[in-house]
Amino acid sequence: MAHGVKIAESSCRGCVNCIKSCPTEAMRVIEGKIRILSEICISCGECLRRCPHRALLPEDDDWDYILSKRPMAVVTDPCFCAQFSWPPIPSLTAHALFELGLEPIFEEYEAAYDVAAVAAARAIKNSPETAKPLISTYCPAVVRLIQIKFHELIPHLAPVENPLETSIDLWRARTKKREPVTLVSPCPARIAMVRSPVGRDVSSAEYVISTSKLAREVLIGSGDPSKKVTIDSSTETPRWIAWAKTGGESMHVRAFSNQPVRTLEVDGLRNVISLFQEMELGKLRGIDYVEARACDLGCIGGIGNAESRFLSRIKIDNVKMSFNITEQYKKELEALYHAKVWMLRDEIVPIEQMPLGEDLVKAMEKLKQLHAVYAELPHLDCGTCGRPSCRVMAEDIVRGEGSLDDCIFRLKSRIADLSREIYELSKRLVHTMTPEGK
Amino acid sequence: MSEPLVLELQVKPLDFLAAGETATHFKETLKSLGLPPDICRKAAIVVYEAEMNIVIHGGGGVMCLQVEEDKVTIIAKDKGPGIEDLELAMKEGYSSAPDFIRELGFGAGMGLPNIKKNSDELYIDTAPGKGTKLRAVIYLDKRR
């Protein structure tokens, strides 16, 4: 199972900042270096934010290699357009990319994002009340979080393919071009989406690169396109740009639905997790659609971006968007919907975590052991044993992956006991000695 | 038959910030045992509603989770005012929660009906002034 995070061993100091930030407790420090349990990593990027030594990086492809390949098509996440000093208008960004010799495929986005919104709206309409709310599958970190930690919510995931993948499919079908495509990703989760996709066999993109790398190249390599391309105040920005920030997708789904849709938007992993916990308790009745994003403010908050998420949001808020479509376009959209270009090919399945024991009796035995081990630990969750908490330490021990002496506090008290014993031994007399200590 | 696994947690009165913690904790425990998701879900809902009842009405109490080979039992005990009319309390929408609690969004009168819906057996031992003891059982194999 590939994930979107790379470890720079030489930079890792073995501090425990990152392991505490992991929402699925997938990180350990072993022999002074960080290790990621890839089977439960959701590529959310929280650890990258927390690492003070830049030892955790997005696992993207080699930029020089990609640049050496020509021709090369690029499919950028919508937030890419908001990385620059000029307005987030795709025609400007496309101009800058052409100057670098890359071929952006923005022209397919409109249909891909529109059909995704239509598909979500129809899925909501066709779902019984008990299956609601549906949950957006746009954020791959959220999908994987559900696969690992919220199995009950899997039936709520809307079976809609990521529109970036759909864009590539549409582009290939229309142009018949065979050149490779690089996906430009704002976060480790989109990288993981290319490396090991969910809901399809292989990604339609061949390579993946971080937004910040391409943005830097644009800033160095091409001048401000707004000086060369004329835009006037009536220039409209396409609707899909709004998906870069929280609320954009919901707005799109509501606009393309022919009935009222009650949407709920949530961003930031901590918020997403509490919302899902509430949802599992059945507390979200009356909501039709949940747009959940792992990053603050949505994709513009991804760790792989160059621009401040706050400024990106202002830029997107300030552009004009229209949701009016012509009858002709409506028909085209309907045809795409029926061609099912938007549909996830495979079912999303839960990722089972190993239970403590192979059957309930053995698992209960292990859990009792776990409670006993846990009671021996200091409950400080200091991380010095290389695990995120005393509870995880206890679990590792009963699974046979550690010992109580990994705990520095336990070790200290054992040394104290031992030295007391040595001291007692040292006072014991042998027959040739007198109590004066000769 | 091996010894049942028993977990016990104190619930504080009117502590709405901590409400739901017991449900999350018990559910994680059941998940780690590898129990099927629908059992975990039902148990979590029962625990949550019972916990809320202790928080709102019971003046604090104890939540207890017992796991045996064939069933999960949830016991909620409090020393609160007790339930005057149990039949009425089991009705959907009936609530005796004070206004300030309803303003917080709780006390919709769905607690006990929800517990009944999500458990296979439900016993409530209560009398005015004597407190309430609730015991809900969820069987792991429904065909029994």
CSV table of C-alpha atoms in Angstrom, one decimal, chain B:
chain,number,residue,atom,x,y,z
B,1,MET,CA,-17.0,-20.0,29.3
B,2,SER,CA,-14.3,-17.5,30.2
B,3,GLU,CA,-14.6,-14.7,32.6
B,4,PRO,CA,-16.5,-11.7,31.1
B,5,LEU,CA,-14.5,-8.6,30.3
B,6,VAL,CA,-15.7,-5.7,32.4
B,7,LEU,CA,-15.1,-2.0,31.9
B,8,GLU,CA,-16.4,0.7,34.2
B,9,LEU,CA,-16.5,4.4,33.8
B,10,GLN,CA,-17.8,7.2,36.1
B,11,VAL,CA,-20.2,9.8,34.4
B,12,LYS,CA,-20.3,13.3,35.9
B,13,PRO,CA,-23.6,15.1,36.3
B,14,LEU,CA,-24.4,17.9,33.7
B,15,ASP,CA,-21.0,17.6,32.1
B,16,PHE,CA,-22.1,18.1,28.5
B,17,LEU,CA,-18.5,18.6,27.3
B,18,ALA,CA,-17.5,15.1,28.2
B,19,ALA,CA,-20.8,13.5,27.2
B,20,GLY,CA,-20.2,11.0,24.4
B,21,GLU,CA,-16.7,10.1,25.7
B,22,THR,CA,-17.9,6.8,27.3
B,23,ALA,CA,-19.7,5.9,24.0
B,24,THR,CA,-16.5,6.5,22.0
B,25,HIS,CA,-14.3,4.7,24.5
B,26,PHE,CA,-16.6,1.6,24.7
B,27,LYS,CA,-17.0,1.5,21.0
B,28,GLU,CA,-13.2,1.6,20.4
B,29,THR,CA,-12.9,-1.3,22.9
B,30,LEU,CA,-15.5,-3.4,21.0
B,31,LYS,CA,-13.9,-2.6,17.7
B,32,SER,CA,-10.5,-3.7,19.0
B,33,LEU,CA,-12.1,-7.1,19.9
B,34,GLY,CA,-13.0,-7.5,16.2
B,35,LEU,CA,-16.8,-7.5,16.8
B,36,PRO,CA,-18.9,-6.8,13.7
B,37,PRO,CA,-19.6,-3.1,12.9
B,38,ASP,CA,-23.4,-3.3,13.4
B,39,ILE,CA,-22.9,-4.7,17.0
B,40,CYS,CA,-20.4,-1.9,17.7
B,41,ARG,CA,-22.8,0.7,16.3
B,42,LYS,CA,-25.8,-0.6,18.3
B,43,ALA,CA,-23.8,-0.8,21.5
B,44,ALA,CA,-22.4,2.8,21.0
B,45,ILE,CA,-25.9,4.2,20.5
B,46,VAL,CA,-27.2,2.4,23.6
B,47,VAL,CA,-24.2,3.7,25.7
B,48,TYR,CA,-24.5,7.2,24.3
B,49,GLU,CA,-28.2,7.5,25.1
B,50,ALA,CA,-27.8,5.9,28.5
B,51,GLU,CA,-24.9,8.2,29.3
B,52,MET,CA,-26.9,11.3,28.3
B,53,ASN,CA,-29.7,10.2,30.6
B,54,ILE,CA,-27.2,10.0,33.5
B,55,VAL,CA,-25.8,13.4,32.5
B,56,ILE,CA,-29.2,15.1,32.2
B,57,HIS,CA,-31.3,13.4,34.8
B,58,GLY,CA,-29.3,11.0,36.9
B,59,GLY,CA,-27.0,13.4,38.7
B,60,GLY,CA,-24.0,11.4,37.7
B,61,GLY,CA,-23.5,7.6,37.8
B,62,VAL,CA,-21.6,4.7,36.5
B,63,MET,CA,-21.5,3.1,33.0
B,64,CYS,CA,-20.4,-0.5,32.7
B,65,LEU,CA,-19.6,-2.6,29.7
B,66,GLN,CA,-19.5,-6.4,29.9
B,67,VAL,CA,-18.4,-8.5,27.0
B,68,GLU,CA,-19.0,-12.2,27.0
B,69,GLU,CA,-18.6,-14.8,24.3
B,70,ASP,CA,-22.2,-14.6,23.2
B,71,LYS,CA,-23.3,-11.1,24.2
B,72,VAL,CA,-22.5,-7.5,25.1
B,73,THR,CA,-24.2,-6.1,28.2
B,74,ILE,CA,-24.4,-2.4,29.0
B,75,ILE,CA,-25.3,-1.3,32.5
B,76,ALA,CA,-26.1,2.3,33.5
B,77,LYS,CA,-26.6,3.1,37.2
B,78,ASP,CA,-27.5,6.4,38.8
B,79,LYS,CA,-28.7,7.7,42.1
B,80,GLY,CA,-31.0,10.2,40.5
B,81,PRO,CA,-34.7,10.9,41.0
B,82,GLY,CA,-35.9,7.7,39.3
B,83,ILE,CA,-38.5,7.5,36.6
B,84,GLU,CA,-42.1,8.1,37.7
B,85,ASP,CA,-43.9,6.6,34.7
B,86,LEU,CA,-41.8,4.2,32.8
B,87,GLU,CA,-44.4,3.5,30.1
B,88,LEU,CA,-44.6,7.2,29.4
B,89,ALA,CA,-40.8,7.6,29.3
B,90,MET,CA,-40.5,4.8,26.7
B,91,LYS,CA,-42.7,6.9,24.3
B,92,GLU,CA,-40.9,8.6,21.5
B,93,GLY,CA,-40.9,12.4,22.0
B,94,TYR,CA,-41.8,12.3,25.7
B,95,SER,CA,-39.2,14.2,27.7
B,96,SER,CA,-38.9,15.4,31.2
B,97,ALA,CA,-35.7,17.4,30.5
B,98,PRO,CA,-35.7,21.0,31.8
B,99,ASP,CA,-35.8,23.9,29.3
B,100,PHE,CA,-32.1,24.8,29.6
B,101,ILE,CA,-31.1,21.3,28.6
B,102,ARG,CA,-33.5,21.4,25.6
B,103,GLU,CA,-32.0,24.7,24.6
B,104,LEU,CA,-28.6,22.9,24.4
B,105,GLY,CA,-30.2,20.6,21.8
B,106,PHE,CA,-30.7,17.6,24.1
B,107,GLY,CA,-33.8,16.1,25.7
B,108,ALA,CA,-35.7,15.3,22.5
B,109,GLY,CA,-37.4,12.4,24.2
B,110,MET,CA,-35.7,9.8,22.0
B,111,GLY,CA,-33.3,8.4,24.6
B,112,LEU,CA,-35.1,5.3,26.0
B,113,PRO,CA,-36.9,4.5,22.7
B,114,ASN,CA,-33.5,4.5,20.9
B,115,ILE,CA,-32.0,2.2,23.6
B,116,LYS,CA,-34.9,-0.2,23.1
B,117,LYS,CA,-34.6,-0.1,19.4
B,118,ASN,CA,-30.9,-0.9,19.5
B,119,SER,CA,-30.8,-3.7,22.1
B,120,ASP,CA,-32.2,-7.2,22.2
B,121,GLU,CA,-33.2,-7.1,25.8
B,122,LEU,CA,-33.8,-4.2,28.1
B,123,TYR,CA,-34.4,-4.2,31.8
B,124,ILE,CA,-35.1,-1.0,33.8
B,125,ASP,CA,-35.2,-1.1,37.6
B,126,THR,CA,-36.5,2.3,38.8
B,127,ALA,CA,-38.7,3.9,41.4
B,128,PRO,CA,-39.1,7.6,42.4
B,129,GLY,CA,-36.4,8.6,44.8
B,130,LYS,CA,-34.5,5.4,44.3
B,131,GLY,CA,-32.4,6.0,41.2
B,132,THR,CA,-32.4,4.0,38.0
B,133,LYS,CA,-30.5,0.9,36.9
B,134,LEU,CA,-30.7,0.1,33.2
B,135,ARG,CA,-29.4,-3.1,31.7
B,136,ALA,CA,-29.4,-3.6,27.9
B,137,VAL,CA,-28.2,-6.8,26.2
B,138,ILE,CA,-27.1,-7.2,22.6
B,139,TYR,CA,-26.6,-10.7,21.4
B,140,LEU,CA,-23.7,-11.4,19.1
B,141,ASP,CA,-25.5,-14.1,17.2
B,142,LYS,CA,-29.1,-13.0,16.5
B,143,ARG,CA,-30.3,-16.6,15.7
B,144,ARG,CA,-30.0,-17.7,19.3
